[in-house]
PDB file of C-alpha atoms in Angstrom:
ATOM      1  CA  MET O 870     -31.914   8.135  -8.161  1.00  0.00           C
ATOM      2  CA  LYS O 871     -34.974   6.820  -6.953  1.00  0.00           C
ATOM      3  CA  ASN O 872     -34.886   8.807  -3.426  1.00  0.00           C
ATOM      4  CA  ASN O 873     -33.470  12.009  -4.922  1.00  0.00           C
ATOM      5  CA  GLN O 874     -35.606  14.881  -3.324  1.00  0.00           C
ATOM      6  CA  THR O 875     -35.353  18.252  -4.301  1.00  0.00           C
ATOM      7  CA  ARG O 876     -33.458  17.647  -7.675  1.00  0.00           C
ATOM      8  CA  SER O 877     -31.524  20.245  -9.751  1.00  0.00           C
ATOM      9  CA  HIS O 878     -29.518  19.850 -12.914  1.00  0.00           C
ATOM     10  CA  ASN O 879     -29.599  16.183 -12.837  1.00  0.00           C
ATOM     11  CA  ALA O 880     -29.363  13.633 -15.741  1.00  0.00           C
ATOM     12  CA  ALA O 881     -30.177  10.131 -15.836  1.00  0.00           C
ATOM     13  CA  ILE O 882     -30.342   7.342 -18.411  1.00  0.00           C
ATOM     14  CA  GLY O 883     -31.486   3.907 -17.742  1.00  0.00           C
ATOM     15  CA  ASP O 884     -33.911   1.640 -15.955  1.00  0.00           C
ATOM     16  CA  SER O 885     -34.501   3.052 -12.132  1.00  0.00           C
ATOM     17  CA  ALA O 886     -31.439   5.610 -12.674  1.00  0.00           C
ATOM     18  CA  PHE O 887     -32.199   8.558 -10.614  1.00  0.00           C
ATOM     19  CA  THR O 888     -36.017   7.701 -10.437  1.00  0.00           C
ATOM     20  CA  ASN O 889     -38.002   9.708  -7.979  1.00  0.00           C
ATOM     21  CA  ASP O 890     -40.484   8.612  -4.885  1.00  0.00           C
ATOM     22  CA  ASN O 891     -43.136   7.747  -7.581  1.00  0.00           C
ATOM     23  CA  GLY O 892     -40.861   5.617  -9.194  1.00  0.00           C
ATOM     24  CA  LEU O 893     -40.854   8.135 -12.321  1.00  0.00           C
ATOM     25  CA  PRO O 894     -37.899   9.803 -13.806  1.00  0.00           C
ATOM     26  CA  PRO O 895     -36.879  13.446 -12.828  1.00  0.00           C
ATOM     27  CA  LEU O 896     -36.774  16.449 -15.381  1.00  0.00           C
ATOM     28  CA  VAL O 897     -33.581  16.817 -16.688  1.00  0.00           C
ATOM     29  CA  GLY O 898     -32.576  20.443 -15.916  1.00  0.00           C
ATOM     30  CA  GLU O 899     -35.335  21.523 -13.586  1.00  0.00           C
ATOM     31  CA  THR O 900     -34.308  24.008 -11.158  1.00  0.00           C
ATOM     32  CA  PRO O 901     -36.158  23.173  -7.766  1.00  0.00           C
ATOM     33  CA  PRO O 902     -34.311  24.070  -4.363  1.00  0.00           C
ATOM     34  CA  PRO O 903     -30.935  22.480  -4.999  1.00  0.00           C
ATOM     35  CA  THR O 904     -30.214  19.672  -2.217  1.00  0.00           C
ATOM     36  CA  GLY O 905     -29.104  16.845  -4.651  1.00  0.00           C
ATOM     37  CA  TYR O 906     -28.166  18.558  -7.950  1.00  0.00           C
ATOM     38  CA  TYR O 907     -25.531  18.146 -10.813  1.00  0.00           C
ATOM     39  CA  ASN O 908     -25.713  14.683 -10.680  1.00  0.00           C
ATOM     40  CA  THR O 909     -25.135  12.416 -13.679  1.00  0.00           C
ATOM     41  CA  ALA O 910     -26.311   8.945 -13.925  1.00  0.00           C
ATOM     42  CA  VAL O 911     -26.380   6.389 -16.687  1.00  0.00           C
ATOM     43  CA  GLY O 912     -27.018   2.568 -16.287  1.00  0.00           C
ATOM     44  CA  SER O 913     -29.630   0.687 -14.663  1.00  0.00           C
ATOM     45  CA  LYS O 914     -30.321   1.693 -11.060  1.00  0.00           C
ATOM     46  CA  ALA O 915     -27.330   3.889 -11.491  1.00  0.00           C
ATOM     47  CA  MET O 916     -27.324   6.204  -8.495  1.00  0.00           C
ATOM     48  CA  GLN O 917     -30.936   5.014  -7.265  1.00  0.00           C
ATOM     49  CA  GLY O 918     -30.682   5.795  -3.629  1.00  0.00           C
ATOM     50  CA  ASN O 919     -29.084   9.297  -3.938  1.00  0.00           C
ATOM     51  CA  VAL O 920     -31.228  11.888  -1.757  1.00  0.00           C
ATOM     52  CA  SER O 921     -28.906  14.545  -1.323  1.00  0.00           C
ATOM     53  CA  GLY O 922     -25.785  14.088  -3.040  1.00  0.00           C
ATOM     54  CA  TYR O 923     -24.043  16.227  -5.717  1.00  0.00           C
ATOM     55  CA  TYR O 924     -21.625  16.676  -8.280  1.00  0.00           C
ATOM     56  CA  ASN O 925     -21.471  12.863  -8.781  1.00  0.00           C
ATOM     57  CA  SER O 926     -20.956  10.828 -12.171  1.00  0.00           C
ATOM     58  CA  SER O 927     -22.202   7.245 -12.288  1.00  0.00           C
ATOM     59  CA  LEU O 928     -21.909   4.864 -15.366  1.00  0.00           C
ATOM     60  CA  GLY O 929     -22.961   1.489 -14.927  1.00  0.00           C
ATOM     61  CA  TYR O 930     -25.268  -1.093 -13.287  1.00  0.00           C
ATOM     62  CA  ARG O 931     -25.777   0.011  -9.695  1.00  0.00           C
ATOM     63  CA  SER O 932     -22.832   2.398  -9.576  1.00  0.00           C
ATOM     64  CA  LEU O 933     -23.093   4.522  -6.716  1.00  0.00           C
ATOM     65  CA  TYR O 934     -26.370   2.893  -5.961  1.00  0.00           C
ATOM     66  CA  THR O 935     -26.839   3.576  -2.153  1.00  0.00           C
ATOM     67  CA  ASN O 936     -25.144   7.357  -2.537  1.00  0.00           C
ATOM     68  CA  ASP O 937     -27.225   9.301   0.398  1.00  0.00           C
ATOM     69  CA  ASN O 938     -25.174  12.691   0.487  1.00  0.00           C
ATOM     70  CA  GLY O 939     -21.847  12.101  -1.033  1.00  0.00           C
ATOM     71  CA  PHE O 940     -20.672  14.560  -3.458  1.00  0.00           C
ATOM     72  CA  SER O 941     -17.906  14.916  -6.209  1.00  0.00           C
ATOM     73  CA  ASN O 942     -17.648  11.019  -6.699  1.00  0.00           C
ATOM     74  CA  THR O 943     -17.183   9.378  -9.857  1.00  0.00           C
ATOM     75  CA  GLY O 944     -18.486   5.505 -10.236  1.00  0.00           C
ATOM     76  CA  ILE O 945     -17.603   3.817 -13.864  1.00  0.00           C
ATOM     77  CA  GLY O 946     -18.488   0.361 -14.036  1.00  0.00           C
ATOM     78  CA  SER O 947     -20.722  -2.236 -12.522  1.00  0.00           C
ATOM     79  CA  PHE O 948     -20.990  -2.136  -9.209  1.00  0.00           C
ATOM     80  CA  ALA O 949     -18.333   0.872  -8.654  1.00  0.00           C
ATOM     81  CA  LEU O 950     -18.678   2.554  -5.451  1.00  0.00           C
ATOM     82  CA  THR O 951     -22.293   0.810  -5.281  1.00  0.00           C
ATOM     83  CA  LEU O 952     -22.652   1.028  -1.397  1.00  0.00           C
ATOM     84  CA  SER O 953     -21.217   4.371  -0.945  1.00  0.00           C
ATOM     85  CA  SER O 954     -23.222   6.511   1.269  1.00  0.00           C
ATOM     86  CA  THR O 955     -21.642   9.355   2.625  1.00  0.00           C
ATOM     87  CA  GLY O 956     -17.904   9.380   1.035  1.00  0.00           C
ATOM     88  CA  TYR O 957     -16.904  12.288  -1.205  1.00  0.00           C
ATOM     89  CA  GLY O 958     -14.399  12.893  -3.713  1.00  0.00           C
ATOM     90  CA  ASN O 959     -13.856   9.008  -4.604  1.00  0.00           C
ATOM     91  CA  SER O 960     -13.157   7.797  -7.872  1.00  0.00           C
ATOM     92  CA  ALA O 961     -13.749   4.364  -9.143  1.00  0.00           C
ATOM     93  CA  ILE O 962     -13.289   3.123 -12.476  1.00  0.00           C
ATOM     94  CA  GLY O 963     -13.921  -0.562 -13.098  1.00  0.00           C
ATOM     95  CA  SER O 964     -16.464  -3.285 -12.218  1.00  0.00           C
ATOM     96  CA  GLY O 965     -16.391  -3.434  -8.472  1.00  0.00           C
ATOM     97  CA  SER O 966     -14.090  -0.812  -7.753  1.00  0.00           C
ATOM     98  CA  LEU O 967     -14.375   0.717  -4.453  1.00  0.00           C
ATOM     99  CA  GLN O 968     -17.521  -1.436  -4.367  1.00  0.00           C
ATOM    100  CA  PHE O 969     -17.983  -1.725  -0.350  1.00  0.00           C
ATOM    101  CA  ASN O 970     -16.911   1.784   0.293  1.00  0.00           C
ATOM    102  CA  THR O 971     -19.249   3.256   2.437  1.00  0.00           C
ATOM    103  CA  ALA O 972     -17.571   6.470   4.345  1.00  0.00           C
ATOM    104  CA  GLY O 973     -14.090   6.593   2.773  1.00  0.00           C
ATOM    105  CA  ASN O 974     -13.303   9.702   1.223  1.00  0.00           C
ATOM    106  CA  GLU O 975     -11.046  10.890  -1.725  1.00  0.00           C
ATOM    107  CA  ASN O 976     -10.128   7.515  -2.574  1.00  0.00           C
ATOM    108  CA  SER O 977      -8.939   6.739  -6.350  1.00  0.00           C
ATOM    109  CA  ALA O 978      -9.321   2.742  -7.648  1.00  0.00           C
ATOM    110  CA  LEU O 979      -8.701   1.798 -11.158  1.00  0.00           C
ATOM    111  CA  GLY O 980      -8.937  -1.566 -11.955  1.00  0.00           C
ATOM    112  CA  LEU O 981     -11.292  -4.575 -11.783  1.00  0.00           C
ATOM    113  CA  ASN O 982     -12.286  -4.928  -8.103  1.00  0.00           C
ATOM    114  CA  ALA O 983      -9.811  -2.592  -7.030  1.00  0.00           C
ATOM    115  CA  LEU O 984     -10.130  -1.140  -3.468  1.00  0.00           C
ATOM    116  CA  SER O 985     -13.146  -3.384  -3.484  1.00  0.00           C
ATOM    117  CA  GLN O 986     -12.581  -4.255   0.294  1.00  0.00           C
ATOM    118  CA  ASN O 987     -12.142  -0.843   1.257  1.00  0.00           C
ATOM    119  CA  SER O 988     -15.068   0.584   3.567  1.00  0.00           C
ATOM    120  CA  SER O 989     -13.918   3.797   5.735  1.00  0.00           C
ATOM    121  CA  GLY O 990     -10.302   4.573   4.751  1.00  0.00           C
ATOM    122  CA  SER O 991      -9.498   7.347   3.030  1.00  0.00           C
ATOM    123  CA  PHE O 992      -7.019   8.825   0.873  1.00  0.00           C
ATOM    124  CA  ASN O 993      -5.973   5.329  -0.861  1.00  0.00           C
ATOM    125  CA  THR O 994      -4.846   4.772  -4.064  1.00  0.00           C
ATOM    126  CA  ALA O 995      -5.187   1.474  -6.439  1.00  0.00           C
ATOM    127  CA  VAL O 996      -4.306   0.807  -9.904  1.00  0.00           C
ATOM    128  CA  GLY O 997      -4.722  -2.909 -11.191  1.00  0.00           C
ATOM    129  CA  ALA O 998      -7.011  -5.565 -10.789  1.00  0.00           C
ATOM    130  CA  TYR O 999      -7.563  -6.452  -6.860  1.00  0.00           C
ATOM    131  CA  ALA O1000      -5.433  -3.714  -6.078  1.00  0.00           C
ATOM    132  CA  GLY O1001      -5.759  -2.400  -2.617  1.00  0.00           C
ATOM    133  CA  PRO O1002      -5.577  -2.868   1.197  1.00  0.00           C
ATOM    134  CA  ASN O1003      -6.424  -6.162   2.536  1.00  0.00           C
ATOM    135  CA  ALA O1004      -8.786  -4.704   5.272  1.00  0.00           C
ATOM    136  CA  ALA O1005     -11.816  -2.155   5.109  1.00  0.00           C
ATOM    137  CA  THR O1006     -10.286   0.939   7.267  1.00  0.00           C
ATOM    138  CA  ARG O1007      -6.717   1.496   6.390  1.00  0.00           C
ATOM    139  CA  SER O1008      -5.715   5.163   4.834  1.00  0.00           C
ATOM    140  CA  ASN O1009      -3.239   6.893   2.791  1.00  0.00           C
ATOM    141  CA  THR O1010      -1.991   3.567   1.115  1.00  0.00           C
ATOM    142  CA  THR O1011      -0.737   3.152  -2.295  1.00  0.00           C
ATOM    143  CA  ALA O1012      -1.091   0.034  -4.341  1.00  0.00           C
ATOM    144  CA  VAL O1013       0.396  -0.379  -8.067  1.00  0.00           C
ATOM    145  CA  GLY O1014      -0.037  -3.892  -9.971  1.00  0.00           C
ATOM    146  CA  TYR O1015      -2.211  -6.813 -10.209  1.00  0.00           C
ATOM    147  CA  GLN O1016      -3.253  -8.142  -6.545  1.00  0.00           C
ATOM    148  CA  ALA O1017      -0.950  -5.373  -5.163  1.00  0.00           C
ATOM    149  CA  SER O1018      -1.790  -5.205  -1.417  1.00  0.00           C
ATOM    150  CA  CYS O1019      -1.298  -2.962   1.258  1.00  0.00           C
ATOM    151  CA  THR O1020      -1.180  -4.465   5.273  1.00  0.00           C
ATOM    152  CA  ALA O1021      -0.910  -1.255   6.977  1.00  0.00           C
ATOM    153  CA  GLY O1022      -1.799   2.496   6.506  1.00  0.00           C
ATOM    154  CA  ASN O1023       0.850   5.001   5.445  1.00  0.00           C
ATOM    155  CA  MET O1024       1.974   2.359   3.024  1.00  0.00           C
ATOM    156  CA  VAL O1025       3.037   1.761  -0.337  1.00  0.00           C
ATOM    157  CA  ARG O1026       3.340  -1.472  -2.462  1.00  0.00           C
ATOM    158  CA  VAL O1027       4.248  -2.366  -6.024  1.00  0.00           C
ATOM    159  CA  GLY O1028       3.281  -5.603  -7.534  1.00  0.00           C
ATOM    160  CA  ASN O1029       2.205  -8.954  -6.000  1.00  0.00           C
ATOM    161  CA  SER O1030       4.144 -11.735  -4.455  1.00  0.00           C
ATOM    162  CA  ALA O1031       5.155 -13.332  -8.085  1.00  0.00           C
ATOM    163  CA  VAL O1032       7.389 -10.166  -8.917  1.00  0.00           C
ATOM    164  CA  THR O1033      10.801 -10.838  -8.970  1.00  0.00           C
ATOM    165  CA  SER O1034      12.334  -7.614 -10.318  1.00  0.00           C
ATOM    166  CA  ILE O1035      11.454  -3.820  -9.743  1.00  0.00           C
ATOM    167  CA  GLY O1036      13.884  -1.123 -10.808  1.00  0.00           C
ATOM    168  CA  GLY O1037      14.598   1.643 -13.102  1.00  0.00           C
ATOM    169  CA  TYR O1038      17.458   3.377 -14.460  1.00  0.00           C
ATOM    170  CA  THR O1039      18.806   5.195 -11.322  1.00  0.00           C
ATOM    171  CA  GLY O1040      18.881   4.551  -7.631  1.00  0.00           C
ATOM    172  CA  TRP O1041      16.126   5.626  -4.996  1.00  0.00           C
ATOM    173  CA  THR O1042      16.600   8.953  -3.328  1.00  0.00           C
ATOM    174  CA  ASN O1043      15.849   9.485   0.451  1.00  0.00           C
ATOM    175  CA  ILE O1044      15.441  13.077   1.552  1.00  0.00           C
ATOM    176  CA  SER O1045      18.673  13.341   3.975  1.00  0.00           C
ATOM    177  CA  ASP O1046      18.696  17.362   4.178  1.00  0.00           C
ATOM    178  CA  GLU O1047      20.058  18.790   7.598  1.00  0.00           C
ATOM    179  CA  ARG O1048      17.343  21.282   7.535  1.00  0.00           C
ATOM    180  CA  VAL O1049      14.617  18.786   8.666  1.00  0.00           C
ATOM    181  CA  LYS O1050      16.531  16.701  10.576  1.00  0.00           C
ATOM    182  CA  ASN O1051      16.247  17.132  14.514  1.00  0.00           C
ATOM    183  CA  ASN O1052      17.978  15.346  17.535  1.00  0.00           C
ATOM    184  CA  VAL O1053      21.109  14.248  15.160  1.00  0.00           C
ATOM    185  CA  GLN O1054      23.240  11.967  17.553  1.00  0.00           C
ATOM    186  CA  ALA O1055      26.239  10.157  16.446  1.00  0.00           C
ATOM    187  CA  ASN O1056      25.312   6.796  18.406  1.00  0.00           C
ATOM    188  CA  VAL O1057      25.362   4.132  15.778  1.00  0.00           C
ATOM    189  CA  PRO O1058      27.042   0.936  16.515  1.00  0.00           C
ATOM    190  CA  GLY O1059      29.395  -0.442  14.063  1.00  0.00           C
ATOM    191  CA  LEU O1060      31.107  -3.889  14.837  1.00  0.00           C
ATOM    192  CA  ALA O1061      29.433  -4.658  17.810  1.00  0.00           C
ATOM    193  CA  PHE O1062      26.174  -4.762  15.585  1.00  0.00           C
ATOM    194  CA  ILE O1063      27.448  -5.955  12.590  1.00  0.00           C
ATOM    195  CA  THR O1064      29.353  -8.949  13.936  1.00  0.00           C
ATOM    196  CA  ARG O1065      26.192 -10.293  15.667  1.00  0.00           C
ATOM    197  CA  LEU O1066      24.552 -10.525  11.935  1.00  0.00           C
ATOM    198  CA  ARG O1067      24.085 -14.017  10.105  1.00  0.00           C
ATOM    199  CA  PRO O1068      24.448 -13.597   6.308  1.00  0.00           C
ATOM    200  CA  VAL O1069      22.134 -16.640   4.695  1.00  0.00           C
ATOM    201  CA  THR O1070      20.836 -18.069   1.564  1.00  0.00           C
ATOM    202  CA  TYR O1071      17.289 -19.335   1.544  1.00  0.00           C
ATOM    203  CA  HIS O1072      14.193 -19.953  -0.693  1.00  0.00           C
ATOM    204  CA  LEU O1073      10.765 -17.868  -0.274  1.00  0.00           C
ATOM    205  CA  ASN O1074       7.917 -19.817   0.493  1.00  0.00           C
ATOM    206  CA  VAL O1075       5.987 -17.169  -2.268  1.00  0.00           C
ATOM    207  CA  ASP O1076       2.664 -19.192  -1.740  1.00  0.00           C
ATOM    208  CA  LYS O1077       2.505 -18.733   1.964  1.00  0.00           C
ATOM    209  CA  ILE O1078       3.269 -15.078   1.523  1.00  0.00           C
ATOM    210  CA  ALA O1079       0.232 -15.081  -1.326  1.00  0.00           C
ATOM    211  CA  ALA O1080      -1.936 -16.503   1.489  1.00  0.00           C
ATOM    212  CA  HIS O1081      -0.777 -14.219   4.175  1.00  0.00           C
ATOM    213  CA  LEU O1082      -1.582 -11.201   1.764  1.00  0.00           C
ATOM    214  CA  GLY O1083      -5.193 -12.685   0.895  1.00  0.00           C
ATOM    215  CA  GLU O1084      -4.296 -12.467  -2.821  1.00  0.00           C
ATOM    216  CA  ASP O1085      -6.270 -15.208  -3.932  1.00  0.00           C
ATOM    217  CA  MET O1086      -9.272 -13.900  -2.089  1.00  0.00           C
ATOM    218  CA  ARG O1087     -12.047 -11.557  -3.193  1.00  0.00           C
ATOM    219  CA  LEU O1088     -15.344 -10.507  -1.853  1.00  0.00           C
ATOM    220  CA  ASP O1089     -18.582 -11.822  -3.208  1.00  0.00           C
ATOM    221  CA  LYS O1090     -21.690  -9.771  -3.589  1.00  0.00           C
ATOM    222  CA  ASN O1091     -22.413  -9.728   0.411  1.00  0.00           C
ATOM    223  CA  GLY O1092     -19.298  -8.718   1.093  1.00  0.00           C
ATOM    224  CA  ASN O1093     -17.860 -12.140   2.493  1.00  0.00           C
ATOM    225  CA  ARG O1094     -14.211 -13.316   1.560  1.00  0.00           C
ATOM    226  CA  ILE O1095     -14.211 -15.967  -1.022  1.00  0.00           C
ATOM    227  CA  PRO O1096     -11.350 -17.781  -2.609  1.00  0.00           C
ATOM    228  CA  MET O1097     -10.922 -16.966  -6.457  1.00  0.00           C
ATOM    229  CA  PRO O1098      -9.569 -19.033  -9.065  1.00  0.00           C
ATOM    230  CA  LEU O1099      -5.401 -19.030  -9.440  1.00  0.00           C
ATOM    231  CA  ALA O1100      -4.456 -17.733 -13.098  1.00  0.00           C
ATOM    232  CA  PRO O1101      -1.730 -20.322 -14.601  1.00  0.00           C
ATOM    233  CA  GLU O1102       0.537 -17.498 -15.215  1.00  0.00           C
ATOM    234  CA  ILE O1103       0.277 -16.375 -11.446  1.00  0.00           C
ATOM    235  CA  ALA O1104       0.988 -20.024 -10.365  1.00  0.00           C
ATOM    236  CA  GLN O1105       3.863 -20.328 -12.765  1.00  0.00           C
ATOM    237  CA  ALA O1106       5.401 -17.035 -11.516  1.00  0.00           C
ATOM    238  CA  ARG O1107       5.067 -17.983  -7.882  1.00  0.00           C
ATOM    239  CA  ALA O1108       6.906 -21.354  -8.423  1.00  0.00           C
ATOM    240  CA  GLU O1109       9.735 -19.491 -10.277  1.00  0.00           C
ATOM    241  CA  LYS O1110      10.069 -17.191  -7.705  1.00  0.00           C
ATOM    242  CA  SER O1111      10.192 -20.079  -5.092  1.00  0.00           C
ATOM    243  CA  ALA O1112      12.832 -21.977  -6.961  1.00  0.00           C
ATOM    244  CA  LEU O1113      15.439 -18.403  -6.769  1.00  0.00           C
ATOM    245  CA  LEU O1114      17.798 -18.935  -4.144  1.00  0.00           C
ATOM    246  CA  GLN O1115      17.881 -15.316  -2.294  1.00  0.00           C
ATOM    247  CA  THR O1116      20.668 -14.078  -0.069  1.00  0.00           C
ATOM    248  CA  GLY O1117      20.351 -11.840   2.782  1.00  0.00           C
ATOM    249  CA  PHE O1118      19.552 -11.953   6.471  1.00  0.00           C
ATOM    250  CA  ILE O1119      16.529 -12.990   8.498  1.00  0.00           C
ATOM    251  CA  ALA O1120      14.584 -10.080  10.217  1.00  0.00           C
ATOM    252  CA  GLN O1121      13.691 -11.267  13.419  1.00  0.00           C
ATOM    253  CA  GLU O1122      17.756 -12.267  13.961  1.00  0.00           C
ATOM    254  CA  VAL O1123      18.809  -8.985  13.013  1.00  0.00           C
ATOM    255  CA  GLU O1124      16.032  -7.258  15.098  1.00  0.00           C
ATOM    256  CA  ALA O1125      17.375  -9.385  18.329  1.00  0.00           C
ATOM    257  CA  ALA O1126      21.036  -8.396  17.193  1.00  0.00           C
ATOM    258  CA  ALA O1127      20.078  -4.561  17.363  1.00  0.00           C
ATOM    259  CA  GLN O1128      18.145  -5.052  20.610  1.00  0.00           C
ATOM    260  CA  GLU O1129      21.147  -6.831  21.847  1.00  0.00           C
ATOM    261  CA  VAL O1130      23.316  -3.825  21.668  1.00  0.00           C
ATOM    262  CA  GLY O1131      20.826  -1.399  22.474  1.00  0.00           C
ATOM    263  CA  PHE O1132      20.354  -0.114  18.851  1.00  0.00           C
ATOM    264  CA  ASP O1133      17.143   0.850  17.658  1.00  0.00           C
ATOM    265  CA  PHE O1134      17.917   0.081  14.010  1.00  0.00           C
ATOM    266  CA  SER O1135      15.400   1.689  11.237  1.00  0.00           C
ATOM    267  CA  GLY O1136      16.328  -1.235   8.742  1.00  0.00           C
ATOM    268  CA  VAL O1137      13.738  -3.584  10.227  1.00  0.00           C
ATOM    269  CA  ASP O1138      10.471  -2.682   8.961  1.00  0.00           C
ATOM    270  CA  LYS O1139       7.600  -3.769  11.112  1.00  0.00           C
ATOM    271  CA  ALA O1140       5.237  -1.519   9.638  1.00  0.00           C
ATOM    272  CA  GLY O1141       1.973  -4.112   9.252  1.00  0.00           C
ATOM    273  CA  ASP O1142      -0.458  -4.958  12.038  1.00  0.00           C
ATOM    274  CA  GLY O1143       0.411  -7.789  14.535  1.00  0.00           C
ATOM    275  CA  ASP O1144       1.424 -11.007  12.873  1.00  0.00           C
ATOM    276  CA  ASP O1145       2.327  -9.139   9.681  1.00  0.00           C
ATOM    277  CA  LEU O1146       5.428 -10.427   7.712  1.00  0.00           C
ATOM    278  CA  VAL O1147       8.688  -8.458   8.985  1.00  0.00           C
ATOM    279  CA  GLY O1148      10.765  -6.761   6.141  1.00  0.00           C
ATOM    280  CA  LEU O1149      14.192  -5.459   6.043  1.00  0.00           C
ATOM    281  CA  ARG O1150      15.270  -1.991   4.460  1.00  0.00           C
ATOM    282  CA  TYR O1151      18.838  -3.175   3.138  1.00  0.00           C
ATOM    283  CA  ALA O1152      20.024   0.106   2.296  1.00  0.00           C
ATOM    284  CA  GLU O1153      19.924   1.250   6.006  1.00  0.00           C
ATOM    285  CA  PHE O1154      22.793  -1.336   6.593  1.00  0.00           C
ATOM    286  CA  VAL O1155      25.359   1.094   4.945  1.00  0.00           C
ATOM    287  CA  VAL O1156      25.118   3.153   7.842  1.00  0.00           C
ATOM    288  CA  PRO O1157      26.177   0.740  10.566  1.00  0.00           C
ATOM    289  CA  LEU O1158      28.647  -0.951   8.139  1.00  0.00           C
ATOM    290  CA  VAL O1159      30.239   2.645   7.313  1.00  0.00           C
ATOM    291  CA  LYS O1160      30.588   2.969  11.397  1.00  0.00           C
ATOM    292  CA  ALA O1161      32.209  -0.530  11.412  1.00  0.00           C
ATOM    293  CA  VAL O1162      34.839   0.382   8.976  1.00  0.00           C
ATOM    294  CA  GLN O1163      35.631   3.526  10.680  1.00  0.00           C
ATOM    295  CA  GLU O1164      36.298   1.350  13.907  1.00  0.00           C
ATOM    296  CA  GLN O1165      38.197  -1.010  12.125  1.00  0.00           C
ATOM    297  CA  GLN O1166      40.285   1.675  10.541  1.00  0.00           C
ATOM    298  CA  ALA O1167      40.853   3.027  13.671  1.00  0.00           C
ATOM    299  CA  GLN O1168      41.978  -0.190  15.288  1.00  0.00           C
ATOM    300  CA  ILE O1169      44.317  -0.680  12.149  1.00  0.00           C
ATOM    301  CA  GLU O1170      45.807   2.734  12.747  1.00  0.00           C
ATOM    302  CA  ALA O1171      46.388   1.784  16.624  1.00  0.00           C
ATOM    303  CA  GLN O1172      48.025  -1.580  15.640  1.00  0.00           C
ATOM    304  CA  GLN O1173      50.265  -0.042  13.033  1.00  0.00           C
ATOM    305  CA  ASN O1174      51.364   2.550  15.383  1.00  0.00           C
ATOM    306  CA  GLU O1175      52.053   0.071  17.941  1.00  0.00           C
ATOM    307  CA  ILE O1176      53.951  -1.986  14.976  1.00  0.00           C
ATOM    308  CA  LEU O1177      56.029   1.012  14.209  1.00  0.00           C
ATOM    309  CA  GLU O1178      57.209   1.461  17.891  1.00  0.00           C
ATOM    310  CA  LEU O1179      57.881  -2.171  18.346  1.00  0.00           C
ATOM    311  CA  LYS O1180      60.072  -2.120  15.129  1.00  0.00           C
ATOM    312  CA  ALA O1181      61.917   1.117  16.380  1.00  0.00           C
ATOM    313  CA  LEU O1182      62.435  -0.696  19.700  1.00  0.00           C
ATOM    314  CA  VAL O1183      63.872  -3.842  17.755  1.00  0.00           C
ATOM    315  CA  GLN O1184      66.373  -1.634  15.729  1.00  0.00           C
ATOM    316  CA  GLN O1185      67.579   0.009  19.188  1.00  0.00           C
ATOM    317  CA  LEU O1186      68.248  -3.563  20.450  1.00  0.00           C
ATOM    318  CA  LEU O1187      70.166  -4.725  17.296  1.00  0.00           C
ATOM    319  CA  LYS O1188      72.214  -1.590  17.560  1.00  0.00           C
ATOM    320  CA  ARG O1189      73.527  -2.527  21.101  1.00  0.00           C
TER     321      ARG O1189
END
């Protein structure tokens, strides 16, 4: 904390940790007017640049190194929150976690280089080595798992491109209470939409997905994106997943089918930015499928009534 100006209730252990303007360590527990106070810095150059920040804790080489007036931050691990200047309420555990965060607030990172690409995004959570958004400004994302990557704000991602199974012991529940639904309309198309869909089988190009997500890239000490070695286990997992025969639809074809019938179908997920990969929410296909069955049933019943009428006419003709 070399630049800490009016120190109060601070503690520092380590070379240049919380040193004052003369390069001298502060007195632990002294009580001048509090602008930078209640900070703890442990490790070489930990919180060295602190000026007026408070309630911060740093443990590790250059952790919270450039903190200026940020407060309530916790950085544990070498280079954890090292460039954080004004951000507050951030928690970083792991070497390089939230390393390039400068002004983002209330982020939580656990793992080697977790959320390391974040700069000004806030309210992000990343658990796992290299987990987190693949851009500097995304907010309200949650990434769980090794290399788990969010390509847009307000997104949750579990696992990386090599994962082949996600599940538990019960179905996922979506809130569907009538009390929180407005503008309810019974305008879902059935057969007109469903009959336009093309069921297919395919193989995923997992390496292409990984490249799109930047899973094999990391930031160097200057913030430049550089490739990192691919672990043999991940390479094998990607190869195995690429060999799996998948069943489903093509997202762009589903979107086109919906547009043809004037259907704003929420089953097409285009949450990402620009050229991001388009996804499908297969559970939402149930709704137009139910409508299609209802339409078919109405047709069947109408035909059945027509058949009964024709049978009655035949019986009348036979009696003549």
